[in-house]
Coordinates of C-alpha atoms in Angstrom, one line a residue:
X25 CA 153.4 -243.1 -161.9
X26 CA 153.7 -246.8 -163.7
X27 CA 151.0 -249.0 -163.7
X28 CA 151.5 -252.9 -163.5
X29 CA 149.9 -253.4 -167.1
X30 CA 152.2 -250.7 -168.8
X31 CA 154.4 -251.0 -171.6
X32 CA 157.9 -249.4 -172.2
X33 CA 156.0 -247.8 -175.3
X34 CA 153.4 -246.7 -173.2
X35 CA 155.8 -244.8 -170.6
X36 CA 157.7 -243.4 -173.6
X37 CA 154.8 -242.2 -175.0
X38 CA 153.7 -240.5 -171.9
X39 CA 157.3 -238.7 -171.1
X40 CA 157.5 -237.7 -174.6
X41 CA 154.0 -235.7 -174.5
X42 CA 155.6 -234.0 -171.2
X43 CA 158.5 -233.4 -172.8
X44 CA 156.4 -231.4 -175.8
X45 CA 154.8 -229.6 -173.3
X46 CA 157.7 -228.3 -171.9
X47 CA 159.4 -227.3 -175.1
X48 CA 156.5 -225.8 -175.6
X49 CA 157.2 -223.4 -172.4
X50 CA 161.0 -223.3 -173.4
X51 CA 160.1 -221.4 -177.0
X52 CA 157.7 -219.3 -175.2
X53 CA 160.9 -218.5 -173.1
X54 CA 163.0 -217.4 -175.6
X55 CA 160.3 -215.3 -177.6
X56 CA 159.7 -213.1 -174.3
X57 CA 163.4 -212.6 -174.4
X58 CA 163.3 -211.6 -178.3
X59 CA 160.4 -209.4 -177.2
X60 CA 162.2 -207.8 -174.6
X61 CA 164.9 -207.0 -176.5
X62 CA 163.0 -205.9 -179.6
X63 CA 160.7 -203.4 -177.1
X64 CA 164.0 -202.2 -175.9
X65 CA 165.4 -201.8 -179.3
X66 CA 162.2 -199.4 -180.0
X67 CA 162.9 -197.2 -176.4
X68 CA 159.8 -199.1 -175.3
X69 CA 161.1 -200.4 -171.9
X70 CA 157.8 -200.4 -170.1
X71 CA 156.8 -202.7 -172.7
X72 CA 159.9 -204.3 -172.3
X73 CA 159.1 -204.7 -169.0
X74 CA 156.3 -206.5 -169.1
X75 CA 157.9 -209.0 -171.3
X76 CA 160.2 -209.5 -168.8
X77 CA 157.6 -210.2 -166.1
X78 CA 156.2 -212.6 -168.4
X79 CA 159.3 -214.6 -168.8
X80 CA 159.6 -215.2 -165.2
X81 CA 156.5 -216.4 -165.3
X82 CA 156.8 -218.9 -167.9
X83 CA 160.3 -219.8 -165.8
X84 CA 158.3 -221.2 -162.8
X85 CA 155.4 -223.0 -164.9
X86 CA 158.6 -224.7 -166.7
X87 CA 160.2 -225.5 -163.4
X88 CA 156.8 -227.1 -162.6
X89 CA 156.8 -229.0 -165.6
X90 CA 160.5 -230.1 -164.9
X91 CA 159.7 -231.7 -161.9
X92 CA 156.8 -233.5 -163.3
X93 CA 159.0 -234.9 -166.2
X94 CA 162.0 -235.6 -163.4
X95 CA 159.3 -237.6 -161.1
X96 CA 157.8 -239.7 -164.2
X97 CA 161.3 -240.5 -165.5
X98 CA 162.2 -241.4 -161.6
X99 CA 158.9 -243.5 -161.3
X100 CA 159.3 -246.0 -165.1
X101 CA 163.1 -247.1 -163.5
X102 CA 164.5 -249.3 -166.1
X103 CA 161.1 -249.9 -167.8
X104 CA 161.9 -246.5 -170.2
X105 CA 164.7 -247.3 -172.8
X106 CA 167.4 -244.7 -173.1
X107 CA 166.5 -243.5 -169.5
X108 CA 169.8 -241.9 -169.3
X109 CA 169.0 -240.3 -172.5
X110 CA 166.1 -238.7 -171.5
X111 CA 167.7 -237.5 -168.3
X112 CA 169.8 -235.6 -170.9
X113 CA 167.4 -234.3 -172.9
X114 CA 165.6 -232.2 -169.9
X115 CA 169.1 -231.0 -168.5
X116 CA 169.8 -229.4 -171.9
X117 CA 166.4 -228.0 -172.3
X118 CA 167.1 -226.8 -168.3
X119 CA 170.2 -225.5 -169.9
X120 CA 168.2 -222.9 -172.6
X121 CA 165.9 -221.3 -169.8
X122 CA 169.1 -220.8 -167.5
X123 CA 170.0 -218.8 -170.0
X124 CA 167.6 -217.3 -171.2
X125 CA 166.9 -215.5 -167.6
X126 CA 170.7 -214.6 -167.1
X127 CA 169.9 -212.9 -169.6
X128 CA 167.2 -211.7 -169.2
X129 CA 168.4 -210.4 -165.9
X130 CA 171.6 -208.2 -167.7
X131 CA 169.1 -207.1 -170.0
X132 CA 167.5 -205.2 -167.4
X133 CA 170.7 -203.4 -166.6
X134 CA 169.9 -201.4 -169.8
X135 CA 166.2 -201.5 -169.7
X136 CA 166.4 -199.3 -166.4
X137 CA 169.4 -197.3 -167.4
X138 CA 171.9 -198.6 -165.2
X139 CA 174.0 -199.1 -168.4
X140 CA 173.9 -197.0 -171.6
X141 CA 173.7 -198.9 -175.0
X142 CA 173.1 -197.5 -178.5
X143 CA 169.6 -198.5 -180.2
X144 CA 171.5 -199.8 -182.7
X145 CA 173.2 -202.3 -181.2
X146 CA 170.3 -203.0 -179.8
X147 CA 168.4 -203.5 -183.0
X148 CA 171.3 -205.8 -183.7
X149 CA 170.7 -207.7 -181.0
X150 CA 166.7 -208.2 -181.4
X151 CA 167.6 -209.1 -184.8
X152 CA 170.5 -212.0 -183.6
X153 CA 168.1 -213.1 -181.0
X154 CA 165.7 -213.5 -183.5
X155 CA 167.1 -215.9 -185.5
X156 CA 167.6 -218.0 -182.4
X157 CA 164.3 -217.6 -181.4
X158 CA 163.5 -219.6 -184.8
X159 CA 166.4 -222.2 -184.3
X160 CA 164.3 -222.9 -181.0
X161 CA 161.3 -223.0 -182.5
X162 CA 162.5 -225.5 -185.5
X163 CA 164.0 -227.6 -182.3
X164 CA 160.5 -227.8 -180.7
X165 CA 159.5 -229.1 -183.9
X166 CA 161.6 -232.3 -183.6
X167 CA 160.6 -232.6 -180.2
X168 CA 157.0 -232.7 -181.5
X169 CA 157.5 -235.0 -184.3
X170 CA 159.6 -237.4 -182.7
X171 CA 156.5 -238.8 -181.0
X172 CA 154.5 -239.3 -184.5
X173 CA 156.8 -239.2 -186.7
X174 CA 160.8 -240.1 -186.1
X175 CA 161.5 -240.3 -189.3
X176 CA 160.4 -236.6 -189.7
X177 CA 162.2 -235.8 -186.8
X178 CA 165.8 -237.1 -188.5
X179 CA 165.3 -235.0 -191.5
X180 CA 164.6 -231.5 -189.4
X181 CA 167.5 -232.4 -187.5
X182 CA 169.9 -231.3 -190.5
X183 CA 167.7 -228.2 -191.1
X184 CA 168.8 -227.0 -187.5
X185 CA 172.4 -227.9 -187.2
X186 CA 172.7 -225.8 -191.0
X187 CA 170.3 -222.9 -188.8
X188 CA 173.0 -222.9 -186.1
X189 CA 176.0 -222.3 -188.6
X190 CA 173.5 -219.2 -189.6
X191 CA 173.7 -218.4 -186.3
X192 CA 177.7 -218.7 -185.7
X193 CA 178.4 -216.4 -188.7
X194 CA 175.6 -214.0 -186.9
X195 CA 177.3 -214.0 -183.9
X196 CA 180.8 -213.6 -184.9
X197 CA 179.7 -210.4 -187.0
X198 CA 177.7 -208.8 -184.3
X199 CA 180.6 -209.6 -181.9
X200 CA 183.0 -207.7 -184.1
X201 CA 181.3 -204.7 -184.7
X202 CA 180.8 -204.1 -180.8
X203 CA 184.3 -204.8 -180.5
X204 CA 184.8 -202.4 -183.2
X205 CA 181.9 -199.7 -182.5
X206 CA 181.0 -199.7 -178.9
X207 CA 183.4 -197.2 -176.9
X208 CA 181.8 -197.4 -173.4
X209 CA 183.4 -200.0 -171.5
X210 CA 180.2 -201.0 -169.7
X211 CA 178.0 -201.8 -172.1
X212 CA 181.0 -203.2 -174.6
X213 CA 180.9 -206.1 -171.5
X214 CA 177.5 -205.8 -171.1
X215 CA 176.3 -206.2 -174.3
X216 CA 179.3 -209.2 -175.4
X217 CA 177.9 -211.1 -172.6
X218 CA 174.3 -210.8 -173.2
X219 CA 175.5 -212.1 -177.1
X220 CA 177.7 -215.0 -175.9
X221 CA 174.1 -216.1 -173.7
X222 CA 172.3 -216.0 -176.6
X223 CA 174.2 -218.0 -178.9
X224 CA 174.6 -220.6 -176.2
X225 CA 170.9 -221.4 -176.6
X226 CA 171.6 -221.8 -180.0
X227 CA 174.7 -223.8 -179.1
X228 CA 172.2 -226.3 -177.0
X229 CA 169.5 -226.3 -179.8
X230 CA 172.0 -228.1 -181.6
X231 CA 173.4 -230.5 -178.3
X232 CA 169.1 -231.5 -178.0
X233 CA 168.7 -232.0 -181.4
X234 CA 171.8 -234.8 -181.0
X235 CA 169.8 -236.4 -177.9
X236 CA 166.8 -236.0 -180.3
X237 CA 168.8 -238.1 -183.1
X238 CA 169.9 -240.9 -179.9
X239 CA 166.5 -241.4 -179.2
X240 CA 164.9 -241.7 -182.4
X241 CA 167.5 -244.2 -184.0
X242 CA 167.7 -246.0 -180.7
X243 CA 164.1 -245.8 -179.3

């Protein structure tokens, strides 16, 4: 809601403190999938289980956060510079936790032993997902500093897009050696898929941090 005495600077500042919280949400996200896939890694699936219960969770309070950042943006009209810009910025962060539960969902295939897949690829796979998880992570930080601090906000931009060429090389390894390794049709698919998902939230980390860059230089 905009008040008659607000500023643009006042609105952005407001949006921008929603938009923390809900990167907030969106790393929580993506550590419940790490954790799902670590516990899984370990043949702990009731553990993994619960994990997965709480990602869906944190999936509906980021929905509700969505539409509270959706109806403020709605509300400010031409008031907020870079509108558009911000409208961006939440469809790519919609992007990660779309992701994140397909994922999330195929993971389960394994986790009840629909599909059989070797602990080690698994451990792989905890360990890939992990270095995404921390690509997220360094993305929330930009989020958060780009209220307090843009010029902060520039510099960890670079530390990211080098994170995601980290995570590229990462990818194309682990791809390989399930191409390589992994016999059983099933979880050859399974698995490829579930990597492909993951590295697409990396993929996006890098696509936010862009919007990130638009709005800081352009404010």
């Amino acid at each position: 809601m905009v008040f008659p005495t607000e500023t643009e600077a006042t609105v952005r500042r407001r949006i921008l403190q929603i938009c923390q919280e809900y990167a907030r949400l969106i790393v929580d996200i993506v550590r419940e999938l790490f954790q799902i896939i670590d516990e899984a890694s370990m043949d702990e699936m009731d553990k993994a289980r619960i994990h997965n219960g709480n990602l869906y969770s944190l999936l509906e309070e980021s929905r509700e956060v969505k539409l509270k950042l959706f109806d403020e943006i709605t509300s400010v009209g031409t008031l907020l510079i870079n509108r558009e810009a911000f409208l961006r910025l939440i469809f790519e962060l919609e992007r990660i936790t779309d992701n994140a539960e397909a994922t999330a969902y195929r993971l389960m295939y394994i986790i009840d032993g629909k599909i059989k897949a070797g602990r080690r690829y698994l451990k792989d796979l905890a360990s890939f997902s992990a270095k995404v998880l921390d690509e997220t992570a360094r993305v929330r930080d930009i989020i958060m500093a780009l209220m307090f601090n843009p010029e902060k906000a520039l510099e960890l931009s670079s530390v990211v897009e080098n994170h995601e060429k980290e995570v590229d090389v990462a990818h194309r390894e682990l791809d390989l050696k399930l191409l390589t390794s992994e016999r059983n049709v099933s979880a050859l698919l399974l698995l490829r898929d579930i990597v492909e998902r993951i590295e697409t939230i990396s993929d996006i980390g890098v696509d936010v941090v862009e919007l990130v860059r638009m709005l800081t230089i352009y404010g």
